[in-house]
Short mmCIF file of C-alpha atoms in Angstrom, two decimals:
data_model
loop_
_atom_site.label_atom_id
_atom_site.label_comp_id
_atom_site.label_asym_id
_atom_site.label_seq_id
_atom_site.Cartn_x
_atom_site.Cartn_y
_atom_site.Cartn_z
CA UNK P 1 -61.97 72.98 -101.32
CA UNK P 2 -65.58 73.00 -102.08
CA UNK P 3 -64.64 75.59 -104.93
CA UNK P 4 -62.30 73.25 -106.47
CA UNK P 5 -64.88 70.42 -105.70
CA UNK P 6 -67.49 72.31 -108.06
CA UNK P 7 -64.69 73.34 -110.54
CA UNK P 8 -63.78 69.46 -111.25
CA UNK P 9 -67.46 68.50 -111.12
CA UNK P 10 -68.04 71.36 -113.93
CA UNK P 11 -64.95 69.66 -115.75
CA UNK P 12 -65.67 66.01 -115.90
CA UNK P 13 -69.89 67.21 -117.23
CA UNK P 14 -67.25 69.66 -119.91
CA UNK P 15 -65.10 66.40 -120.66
CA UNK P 16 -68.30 64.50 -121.42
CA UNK P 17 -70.06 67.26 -123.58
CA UNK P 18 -66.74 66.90 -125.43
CA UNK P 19 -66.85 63.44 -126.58
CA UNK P 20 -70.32 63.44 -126.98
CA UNK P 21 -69.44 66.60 -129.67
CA UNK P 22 -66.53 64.59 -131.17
CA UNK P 23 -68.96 61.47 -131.13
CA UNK P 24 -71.69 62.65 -132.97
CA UNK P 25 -69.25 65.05 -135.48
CA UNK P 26 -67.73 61.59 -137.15
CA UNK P 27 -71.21 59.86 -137.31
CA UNK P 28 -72.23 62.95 -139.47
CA UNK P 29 -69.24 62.79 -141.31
CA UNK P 30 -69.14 59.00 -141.90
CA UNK P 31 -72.89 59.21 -142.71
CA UNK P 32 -72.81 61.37 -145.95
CA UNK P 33 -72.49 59.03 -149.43
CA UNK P 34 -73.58 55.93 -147.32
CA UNK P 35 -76.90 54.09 -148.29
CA UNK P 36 -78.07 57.11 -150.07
CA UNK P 37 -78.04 58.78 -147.03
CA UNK P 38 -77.81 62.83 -147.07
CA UNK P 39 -74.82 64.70 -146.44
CA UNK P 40 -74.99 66.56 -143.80
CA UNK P 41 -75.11 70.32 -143.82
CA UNK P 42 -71.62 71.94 -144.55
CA UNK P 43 -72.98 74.95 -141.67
CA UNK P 44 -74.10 72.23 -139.16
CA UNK P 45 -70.76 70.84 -139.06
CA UNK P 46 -69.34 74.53 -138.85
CA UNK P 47 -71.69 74.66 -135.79
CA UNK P 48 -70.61 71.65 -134.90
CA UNK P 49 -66.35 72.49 -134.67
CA UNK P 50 -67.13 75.94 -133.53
CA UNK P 51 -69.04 74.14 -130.50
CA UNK P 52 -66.04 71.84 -130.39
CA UNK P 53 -63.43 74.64 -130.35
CA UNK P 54 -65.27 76.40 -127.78
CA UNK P 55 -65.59 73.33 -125.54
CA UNK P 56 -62.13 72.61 -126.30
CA UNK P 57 -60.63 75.68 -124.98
CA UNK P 58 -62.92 76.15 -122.02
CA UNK P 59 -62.08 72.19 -121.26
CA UNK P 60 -58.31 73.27 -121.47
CA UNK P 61 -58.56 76.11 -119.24
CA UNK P 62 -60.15 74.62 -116.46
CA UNK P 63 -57.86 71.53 -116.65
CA UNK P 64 -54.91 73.74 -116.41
CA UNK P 65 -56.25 75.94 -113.45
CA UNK P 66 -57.76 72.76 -111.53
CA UNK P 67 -54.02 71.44 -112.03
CA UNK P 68 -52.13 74.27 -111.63
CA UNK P 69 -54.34 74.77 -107.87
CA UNK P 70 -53.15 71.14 -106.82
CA UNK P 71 -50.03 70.90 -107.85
CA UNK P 72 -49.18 74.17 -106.06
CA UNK P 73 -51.43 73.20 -103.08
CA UNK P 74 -48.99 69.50 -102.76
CA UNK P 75 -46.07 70.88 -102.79
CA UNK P 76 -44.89 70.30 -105.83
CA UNK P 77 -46.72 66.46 -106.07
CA UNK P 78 -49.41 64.60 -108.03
CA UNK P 79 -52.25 63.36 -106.22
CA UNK P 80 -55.05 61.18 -108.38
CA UNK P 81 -58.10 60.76 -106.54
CA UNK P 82 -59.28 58.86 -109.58
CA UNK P 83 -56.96 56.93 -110.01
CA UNK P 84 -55.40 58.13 -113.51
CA UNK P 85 -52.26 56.08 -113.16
CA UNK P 86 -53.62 52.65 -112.91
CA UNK P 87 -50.78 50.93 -114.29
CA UNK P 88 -47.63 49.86 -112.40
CA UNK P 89 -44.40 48.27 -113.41
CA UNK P 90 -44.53 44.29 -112.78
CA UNK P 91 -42.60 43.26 -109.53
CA UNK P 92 -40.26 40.52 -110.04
CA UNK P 93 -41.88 37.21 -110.30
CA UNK P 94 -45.13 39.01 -111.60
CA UNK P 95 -46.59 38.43 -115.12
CA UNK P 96 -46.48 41.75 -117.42
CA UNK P 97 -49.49 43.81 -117.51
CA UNK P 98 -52.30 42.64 -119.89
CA UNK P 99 -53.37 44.24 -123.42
CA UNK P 100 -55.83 46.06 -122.35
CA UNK P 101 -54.06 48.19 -119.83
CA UNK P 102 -51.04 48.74 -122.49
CA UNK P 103 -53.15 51.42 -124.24
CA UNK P 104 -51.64 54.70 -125.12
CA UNK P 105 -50.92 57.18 -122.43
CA UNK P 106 -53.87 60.26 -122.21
CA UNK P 107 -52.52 64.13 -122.08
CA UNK P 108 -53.47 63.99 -118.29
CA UNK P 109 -51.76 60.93 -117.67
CA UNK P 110 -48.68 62.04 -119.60
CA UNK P 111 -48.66 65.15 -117.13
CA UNK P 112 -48.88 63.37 -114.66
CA UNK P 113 -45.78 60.76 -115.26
CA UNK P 114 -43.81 63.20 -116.72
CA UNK P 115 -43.61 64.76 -113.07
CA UNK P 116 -43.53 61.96 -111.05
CA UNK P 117 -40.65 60.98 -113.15
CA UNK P 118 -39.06 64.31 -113.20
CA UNK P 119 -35.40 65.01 -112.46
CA UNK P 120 -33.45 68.44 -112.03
CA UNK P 121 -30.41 67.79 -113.37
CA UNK P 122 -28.90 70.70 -112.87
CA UNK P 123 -29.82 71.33 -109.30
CA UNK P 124 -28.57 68.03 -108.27
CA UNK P 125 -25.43 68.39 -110.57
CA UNK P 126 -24.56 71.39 -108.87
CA UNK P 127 -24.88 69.97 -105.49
CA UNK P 128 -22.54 67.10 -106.29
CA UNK P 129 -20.06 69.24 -107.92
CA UNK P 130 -20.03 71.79 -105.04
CA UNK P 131 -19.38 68.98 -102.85
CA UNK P 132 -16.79 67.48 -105.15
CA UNK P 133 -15.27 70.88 -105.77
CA UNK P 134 -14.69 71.67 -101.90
CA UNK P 135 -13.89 68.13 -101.09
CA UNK P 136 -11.18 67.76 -103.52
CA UNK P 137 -10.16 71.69 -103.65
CA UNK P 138 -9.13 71.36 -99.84
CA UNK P 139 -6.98 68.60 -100.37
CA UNK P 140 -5.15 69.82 -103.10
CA UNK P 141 -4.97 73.11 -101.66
CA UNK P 142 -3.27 71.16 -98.36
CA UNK P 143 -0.85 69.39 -100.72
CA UNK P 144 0.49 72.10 -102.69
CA UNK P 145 0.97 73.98 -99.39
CA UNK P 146 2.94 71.30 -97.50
CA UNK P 147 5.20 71.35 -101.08
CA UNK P 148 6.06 74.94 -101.40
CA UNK P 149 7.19 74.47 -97.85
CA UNK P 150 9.06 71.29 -98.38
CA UNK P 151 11.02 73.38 -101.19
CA UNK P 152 11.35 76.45 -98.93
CA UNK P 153 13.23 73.46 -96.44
CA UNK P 154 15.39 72.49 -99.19
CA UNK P 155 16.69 75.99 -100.24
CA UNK P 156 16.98 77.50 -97.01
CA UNK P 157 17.72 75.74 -93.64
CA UNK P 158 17.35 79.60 -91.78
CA UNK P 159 13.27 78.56 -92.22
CA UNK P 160 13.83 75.73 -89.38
CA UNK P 161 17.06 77.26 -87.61
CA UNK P 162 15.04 77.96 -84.27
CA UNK P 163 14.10 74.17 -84.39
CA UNK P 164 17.29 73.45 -84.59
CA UNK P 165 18.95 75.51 -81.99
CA UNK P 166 16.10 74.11 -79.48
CA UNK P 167 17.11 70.74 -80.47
CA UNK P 168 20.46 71.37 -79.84
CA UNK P 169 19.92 72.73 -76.44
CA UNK P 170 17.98 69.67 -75.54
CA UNK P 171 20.44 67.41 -76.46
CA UNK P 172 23.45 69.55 -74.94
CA UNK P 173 21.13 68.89 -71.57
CA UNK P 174 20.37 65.65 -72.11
CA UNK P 175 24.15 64.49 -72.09
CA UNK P 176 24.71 66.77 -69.17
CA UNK P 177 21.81 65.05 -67.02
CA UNK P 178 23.24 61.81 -68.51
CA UNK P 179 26.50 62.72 -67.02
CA UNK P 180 25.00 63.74 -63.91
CA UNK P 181 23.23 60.39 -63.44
CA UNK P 182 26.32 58.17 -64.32
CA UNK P 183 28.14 59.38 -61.92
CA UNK P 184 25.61 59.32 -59.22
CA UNK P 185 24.94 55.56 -60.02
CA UNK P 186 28.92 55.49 -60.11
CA UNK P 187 29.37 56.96 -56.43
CA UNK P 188 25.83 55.09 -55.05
CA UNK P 189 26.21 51.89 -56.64
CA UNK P 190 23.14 51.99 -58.40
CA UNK P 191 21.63 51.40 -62.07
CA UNK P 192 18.83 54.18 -62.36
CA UNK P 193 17.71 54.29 -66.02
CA UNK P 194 19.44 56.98 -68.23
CA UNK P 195 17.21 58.46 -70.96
CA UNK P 196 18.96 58.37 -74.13
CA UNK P 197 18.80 61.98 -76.68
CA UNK P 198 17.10 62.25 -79.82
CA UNK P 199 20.56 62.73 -81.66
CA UNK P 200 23.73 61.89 -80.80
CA UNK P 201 25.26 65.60 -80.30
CA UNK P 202 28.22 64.27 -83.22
CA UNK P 203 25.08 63.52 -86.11
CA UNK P 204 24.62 65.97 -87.84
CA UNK P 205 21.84 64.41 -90.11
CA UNK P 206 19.99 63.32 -87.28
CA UNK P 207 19.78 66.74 -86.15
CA UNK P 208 18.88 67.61 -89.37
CA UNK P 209 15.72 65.51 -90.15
CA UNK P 210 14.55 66.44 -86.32
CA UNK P 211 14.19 69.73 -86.39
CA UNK P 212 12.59 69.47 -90.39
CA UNK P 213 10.09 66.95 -88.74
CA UNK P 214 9.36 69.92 -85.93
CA UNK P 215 9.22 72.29 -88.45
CA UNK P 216 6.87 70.71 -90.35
CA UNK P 217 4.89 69.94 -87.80
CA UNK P 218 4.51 73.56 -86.21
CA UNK P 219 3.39 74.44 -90.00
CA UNK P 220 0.90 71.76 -90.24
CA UNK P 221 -2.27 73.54 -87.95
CA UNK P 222 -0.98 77.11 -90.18
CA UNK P 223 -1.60 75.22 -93.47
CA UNK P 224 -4.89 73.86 -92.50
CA UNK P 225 -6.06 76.65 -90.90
CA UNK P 226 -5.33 79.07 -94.41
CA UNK P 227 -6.51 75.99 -96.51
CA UNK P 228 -10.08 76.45 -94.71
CA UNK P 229 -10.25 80.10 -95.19
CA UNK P 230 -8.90 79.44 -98.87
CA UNK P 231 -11.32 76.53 -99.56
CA UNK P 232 -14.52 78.85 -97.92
CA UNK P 233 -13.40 81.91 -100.53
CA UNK P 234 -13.31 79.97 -103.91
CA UNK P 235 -16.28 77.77 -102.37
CA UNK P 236 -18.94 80.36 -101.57
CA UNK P 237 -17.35 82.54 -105.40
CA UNK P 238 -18.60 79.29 -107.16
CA UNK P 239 -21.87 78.75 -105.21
CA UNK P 240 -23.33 82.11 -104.88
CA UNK P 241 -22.36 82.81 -108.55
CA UNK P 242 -23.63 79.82 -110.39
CA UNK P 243 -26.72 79.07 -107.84
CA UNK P 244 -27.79 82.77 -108.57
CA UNK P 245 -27.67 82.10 -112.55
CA UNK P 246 -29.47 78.33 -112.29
CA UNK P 247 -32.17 80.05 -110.16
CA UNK P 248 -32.28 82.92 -112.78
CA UNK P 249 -32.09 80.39 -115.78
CA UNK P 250 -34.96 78.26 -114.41
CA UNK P 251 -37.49 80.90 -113.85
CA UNK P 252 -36.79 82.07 -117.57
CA UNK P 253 -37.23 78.47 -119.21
CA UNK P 254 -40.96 78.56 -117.24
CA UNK P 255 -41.64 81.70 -118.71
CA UNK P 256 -40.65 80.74 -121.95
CA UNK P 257 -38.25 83.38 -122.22
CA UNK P 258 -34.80 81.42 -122.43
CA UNK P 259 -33.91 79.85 -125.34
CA UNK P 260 -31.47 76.81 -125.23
CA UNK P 261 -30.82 75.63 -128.97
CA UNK P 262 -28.40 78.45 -129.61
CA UNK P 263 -25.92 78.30 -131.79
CA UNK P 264 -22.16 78.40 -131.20
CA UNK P 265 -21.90 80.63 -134.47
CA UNK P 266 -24.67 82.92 -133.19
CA UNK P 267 -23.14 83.09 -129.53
CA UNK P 268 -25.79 85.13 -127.45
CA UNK P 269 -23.24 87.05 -125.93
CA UNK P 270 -25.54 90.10 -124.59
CA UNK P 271 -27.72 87.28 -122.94
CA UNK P 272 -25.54 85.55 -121.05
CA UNK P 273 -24.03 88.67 -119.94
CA UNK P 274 -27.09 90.33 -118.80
CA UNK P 275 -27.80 87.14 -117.41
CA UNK P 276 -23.93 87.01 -115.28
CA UNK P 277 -23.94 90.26 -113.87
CA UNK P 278 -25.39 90.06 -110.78
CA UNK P 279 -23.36 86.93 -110.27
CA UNK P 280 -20.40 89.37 -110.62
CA UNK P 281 -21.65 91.37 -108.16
CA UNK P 282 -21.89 89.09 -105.45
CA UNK P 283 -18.47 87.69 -106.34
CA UNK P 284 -17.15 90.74 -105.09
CA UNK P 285 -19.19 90.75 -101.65
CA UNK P 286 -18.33 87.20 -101.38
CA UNK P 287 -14.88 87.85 -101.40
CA UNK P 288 -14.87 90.65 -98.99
CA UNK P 289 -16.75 89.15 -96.88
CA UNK P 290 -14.31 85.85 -96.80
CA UNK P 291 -11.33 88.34 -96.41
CA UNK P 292 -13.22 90.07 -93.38
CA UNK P 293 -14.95 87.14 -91.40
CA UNK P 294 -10.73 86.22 -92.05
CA UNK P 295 -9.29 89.17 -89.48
CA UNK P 296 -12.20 89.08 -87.57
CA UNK P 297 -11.13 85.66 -86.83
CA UNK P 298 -7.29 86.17 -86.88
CA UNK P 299 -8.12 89.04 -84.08
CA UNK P 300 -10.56 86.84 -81.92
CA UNK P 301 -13.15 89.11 -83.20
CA UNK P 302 -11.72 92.49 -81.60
CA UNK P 303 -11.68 94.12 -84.80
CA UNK P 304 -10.94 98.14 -84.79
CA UNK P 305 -11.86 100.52 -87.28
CA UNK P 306 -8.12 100.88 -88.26
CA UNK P 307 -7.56 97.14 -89.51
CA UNK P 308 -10.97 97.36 -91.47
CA UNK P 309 -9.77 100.70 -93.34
CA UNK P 310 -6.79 98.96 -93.85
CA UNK P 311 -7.83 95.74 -95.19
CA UNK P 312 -10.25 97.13 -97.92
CA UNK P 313 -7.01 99.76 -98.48
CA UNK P 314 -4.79 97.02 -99.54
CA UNK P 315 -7.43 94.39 -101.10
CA UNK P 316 -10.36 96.81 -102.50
CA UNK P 317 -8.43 96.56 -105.80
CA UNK P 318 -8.51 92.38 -105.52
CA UNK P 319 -12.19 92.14 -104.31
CA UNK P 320 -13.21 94.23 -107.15
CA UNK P 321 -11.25 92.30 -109.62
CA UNK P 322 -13.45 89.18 -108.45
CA UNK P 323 -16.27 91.00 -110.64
CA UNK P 324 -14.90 89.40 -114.08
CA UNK P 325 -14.39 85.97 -111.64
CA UNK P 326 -17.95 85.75 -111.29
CA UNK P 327 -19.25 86.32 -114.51
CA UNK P 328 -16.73 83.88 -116.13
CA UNK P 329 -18.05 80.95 -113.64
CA UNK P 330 -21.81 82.43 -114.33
CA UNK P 331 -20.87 82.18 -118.16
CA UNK P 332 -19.58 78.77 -117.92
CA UNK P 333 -22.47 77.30 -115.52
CA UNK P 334 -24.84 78.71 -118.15
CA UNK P 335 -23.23 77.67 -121.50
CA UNK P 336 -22.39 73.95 -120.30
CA UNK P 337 -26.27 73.89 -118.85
CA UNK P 338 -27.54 75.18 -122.15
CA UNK P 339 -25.49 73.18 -124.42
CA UNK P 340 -24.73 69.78 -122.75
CA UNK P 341 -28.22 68.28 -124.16
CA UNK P 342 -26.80 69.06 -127.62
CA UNK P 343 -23.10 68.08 -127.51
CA UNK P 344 -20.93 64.86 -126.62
CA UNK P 345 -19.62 64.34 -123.57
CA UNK P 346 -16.18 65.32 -124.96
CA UNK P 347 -17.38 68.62 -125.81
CA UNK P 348 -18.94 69.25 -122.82
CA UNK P 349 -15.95 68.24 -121.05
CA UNK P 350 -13.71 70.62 -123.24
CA UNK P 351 -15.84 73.37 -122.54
CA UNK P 352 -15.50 73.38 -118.67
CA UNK P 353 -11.89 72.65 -118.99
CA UNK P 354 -11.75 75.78 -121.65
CA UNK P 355 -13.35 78.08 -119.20
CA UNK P 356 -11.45 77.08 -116.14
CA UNK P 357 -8.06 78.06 -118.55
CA UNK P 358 -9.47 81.30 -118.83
CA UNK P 359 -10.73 82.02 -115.13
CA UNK P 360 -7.13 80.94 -114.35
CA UNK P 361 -5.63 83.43 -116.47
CA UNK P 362 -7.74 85.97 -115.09
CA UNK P 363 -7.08 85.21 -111.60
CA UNK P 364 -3.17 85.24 -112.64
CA UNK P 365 -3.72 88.78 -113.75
CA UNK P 366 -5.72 89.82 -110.50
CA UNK P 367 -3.18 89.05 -108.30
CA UNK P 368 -0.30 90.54 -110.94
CA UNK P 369 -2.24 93.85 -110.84
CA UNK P 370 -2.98 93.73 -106.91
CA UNK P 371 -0.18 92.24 -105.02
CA UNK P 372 1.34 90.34 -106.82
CA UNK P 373 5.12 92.62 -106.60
CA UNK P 374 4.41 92.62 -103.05
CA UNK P 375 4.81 88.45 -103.00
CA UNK P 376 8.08 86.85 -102.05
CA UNK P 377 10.91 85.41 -104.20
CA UNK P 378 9.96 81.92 -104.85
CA UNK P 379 12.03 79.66 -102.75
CA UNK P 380 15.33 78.15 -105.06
CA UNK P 381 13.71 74.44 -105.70
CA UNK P 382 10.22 75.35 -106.21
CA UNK P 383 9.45 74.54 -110.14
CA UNK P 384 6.85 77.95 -109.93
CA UNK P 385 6.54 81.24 -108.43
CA UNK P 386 4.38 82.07 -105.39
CA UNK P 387 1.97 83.95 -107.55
CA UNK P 388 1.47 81.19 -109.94
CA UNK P 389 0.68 78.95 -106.74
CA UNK P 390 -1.79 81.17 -105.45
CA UNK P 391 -3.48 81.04 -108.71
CA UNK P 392 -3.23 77.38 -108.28
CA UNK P 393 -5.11 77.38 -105.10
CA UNK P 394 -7.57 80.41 -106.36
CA UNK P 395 -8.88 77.43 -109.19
CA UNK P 396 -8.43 74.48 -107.49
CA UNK P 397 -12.55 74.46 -106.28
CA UNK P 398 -13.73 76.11 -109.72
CA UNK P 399 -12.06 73.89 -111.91
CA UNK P 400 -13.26 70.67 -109.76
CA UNK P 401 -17.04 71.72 -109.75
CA UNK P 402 -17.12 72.83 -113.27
CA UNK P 403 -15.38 69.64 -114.55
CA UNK P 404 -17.49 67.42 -112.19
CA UNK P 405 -20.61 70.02 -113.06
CA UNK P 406 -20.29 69.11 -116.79
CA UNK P 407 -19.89 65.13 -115.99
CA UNK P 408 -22.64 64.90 -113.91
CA UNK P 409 -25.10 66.99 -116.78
CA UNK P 410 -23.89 64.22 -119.12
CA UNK P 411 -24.85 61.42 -116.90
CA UNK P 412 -28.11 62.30 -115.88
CA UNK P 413 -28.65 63.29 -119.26
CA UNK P 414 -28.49 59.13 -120.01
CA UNK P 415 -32.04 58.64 -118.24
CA UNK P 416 -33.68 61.65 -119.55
CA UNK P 417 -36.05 61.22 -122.44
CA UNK P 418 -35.58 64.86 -123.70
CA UNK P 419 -31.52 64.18 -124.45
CA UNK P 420 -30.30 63.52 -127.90
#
C-alpha cells in the first residue's frame, strides 16, 4: 500500500505538471500577433509538445497501472477516495443538480461510471436461458412422454392387460366376500357394511378406464425418472458447450483479438470453428458421462466391468456423434452473441430458431446411424415415429435456451449504450 500511496502521490504532482504545460502552451500561442507582442519561438513550442507528449504518456501509464492495481485488488469494484463521482441522481422530491455540477464527464470519471454501470449480458442471458431451457425442456419432455404412451393405450390394450387381469381378480373377490357377508347377515340377523367393487363384474368400460388409470399411473414415476436423466443430458450438452465458448469469447474481446462486426457475406467460418472445438469435445464426455452416472444409478451403483464394456459397445458410436452437437450449439451461442448488437430482434430470433432446425436434423441423423433400426414400431395412433420423438426430446432444452438466449441479448441490449 505505501507503494501505491507514492505511485498516486507521483501522479497527481504528473497531473499538475500537465496542465501547467497545457496552460502555459496556449498563452504562448494566443500571445503571438497580439499588441505587437513576439511570436514565440517555433522550437520552444516543439519543446514545449515534446514535454507535453512525454508527460502525457508517462501520465497515462501510471493512471492505467494505479487503476489496473485497484480494480484487481476490489474485486472487480471502483473505490474513489477522492471522491471523483460527486454527482448523484436527484431522489424524488429533490431539486435537479445545479449548473455547475452538470459539467462534462472527465476520462477518469467516464471509467469509472462506465463500470459501475456495467452489465454482462451474455453471462446473465445465459443463466436465464439455462434455467428457462431446463425448466421448460422437462416439462415438455414429461408431456410428450405421457402421449406416446396414451397412443401406445389406444393401439394396443396387451400394454395394460396385467392391470386388467388384477382388476378382474379383485372384483371376482370382491363379489365373493360380498356373497359371503350377505349371507352371514342373512343367517345372524345383522347389517354389517358390504364394500361395494370398483366395477360391476358385467361393465366392461368400467373395467376398461380402471386398469388405463393403473397403468398410467405405474408409468408415471418411469416417465419422470427418464425425463430427469433426459433433461440432465441435453442440460449439461448446452451448458458446458456454450459456457466454454462465452468464457473463451470474453478473454479474446479483452485481448483485442475477437472481432465482432463481421460480416454475414464474409462468414468467419475457420474462427468460429477453431473457436467450437473444444466445445465438441466436451459434448462427447458430457454425454458419456450422463449415459454412465445413468447405469450406475439403474444398478444402485454396483456397476461391473461387463455392463461398462457394454454400454460404450452399443453407444460409443452415439457419444461420438455428440461432437458435431456441440459445435453447432458453440456456433450458434457465438454467432447470436456476436451479431445480436447489429441485427433486429427478428433476425436474431430467426437465427436461433435456424440453428436449432439444423441441430435437430443432426440429432435425427445420430440416432438413424446409431440405433435408430434397433427402435420399436411406432405404436398405430401416434402421428410420429419413436425416433422422431426422441429427437424431439434430444432439442427440447437446446431449442428453449437458444430461443430464450437470443431474447434475453435483445432485451438487455435496450439499456446498453453501446447497442444500435
Amino acid at each position: 500500500m505505501s507503494e501505491l500511496e507514492a505511485l498516486s502521490n507521483k501522479l497527481d504532482g504528473q497531473l499538475t505538471a500537465l496542465h501547467d504545460l497545457i496552460a502555459a502552451l496556449q498563452k504562448k500561442l494566443q500571445s503571438g500577433g497580439e499588441d505587437g507582442a513576439a511570436k514565440p519561438d517555433i522550437h520552444e513550442i516543439w519543446d514545449a509538445l515534446s514535454n507535453l507528449q512525454r508527460e502525457a504518456a508517462i501520465a497515462r501509464s501510471n493512471t492505467m497501472a494505479v487503476f489496473a492495481v485497484l480494480f484487481v485488488r476490489n474485486n472487480r469494484s471502483v473505490f474513489s477516495q477522492s471522491g471523483l463521482l460527486r454527482r448523484r441522481p436527484p431522489k424524488l422530491g429533490q431539486k435537479s443538480q445545479r449548473k455547475e455540477e452538470t459539467r462534462p464527464l472527465s476520462p477518469m470519471e467516464k471509467t469509472i461510471k462506465r463500470i459501475q454501470e456495467k452489465y454482462n449480458a451474455e453471462q446473465n442471458s445465459f443463466a436465464i436461458s439455462m434455467m428457462v431451457g431446463l425448466v421448460l425442456g422437462a416439462i415438455a419432455t414429461f408431456l410428450i412422454y405421457n402421449q406416446w404412451r396414451d397412443w401406445k393405450v389406444q393401439s394396443d390394450s396387451g400394454v395394460y392387460s396385467e392391470q386388467t387381469r388384477v382388476l378382474e381378480n379383485e372384483i371376482a373377490n370382491q363379489v365373493r366376500a360380498n356373497n359371503n357377508a350377505g349371507a352371514n347377515n342373512d343367517k345372524l340377523n345383522t347389517k354389517d357394511t358390504i364394500a361395494q367393487p370398483v366395477c360391476s363384474p358385467t361393465d366392461a368400460d368400467c373395467k376398461t378406464k380402471e386398469a388405463i388409470r393403473r397403468y398410467n399411473l405405474t408409468q408415471r414415476p418411469i416417465f419422470i425418472e427418464t425425463t430427469a436423466w433426459d433433461t440432465l443430458h441435453s442440460g449439461l450438452l448446452v451448458l458446458l458447450s456454450v459456457f466454454f465458448v462465452l468464457v473463451a469469447r470474453e478473454v479474446r474481446i479483452e485481448q483485442q483479438s475477437w472481432r465482432t462486426d463481421w460480416k454475414f457475406y464474409q462468414f468467419p467460418f475457420l474462427t468460429l470453428l477453431g473457436m467450437s472445438l473444444l466445445s465438441g469435445l466436451i459434448a462427447v464426455f458430457a454425454s458419456a458421462a450422463v449415459n454412465f452416472a445413468k447405469l450406475a444409478w439403474a444398478v444402485n451403483f454396483h456397476l461391473t466391468q461387463t455392463q461398462i464394456i457394454f454400454l460404450f459397445e452399443q453407444s460409443g458410436e452415439f457419444f461420438a456423434l455428440h461432437f458435431g452437437a456441440g459445435l453447432i450449439l458453440s456456433f450458434a451461442a457465438l454467432v447470436i452473441m456476436d451479431k445480436h448488437r447489429h441485427l433486429s430482434v427478428f433476425w436474431t430470433v430467426l437465427i436461433s430458431i435456424i440453428f436449432s432446425a439444423v441441430y435437430a436434423g443432426y440429432m435425427w441423423l445420430a440416432i438413424f446411424l446409431t440405433y435408430g433400426s434397433a427402435l420399436p414400431s411406432a405404436p398405430k395412433a401416434a402421428l410420429f415415429s419413436q425416433q422422431t420423438r426422441d429427437t424431439f426430446i434430444f432439442c427440447f432444452v437446446p431449442f428453449l435456451f437458444l430461443l430464450t438466449f437470443a431474447v434475453m441479448l435483445e432485451i438487455t441490449e435496450a439499456g446498453d449504450d453501446d447497442a444500435k
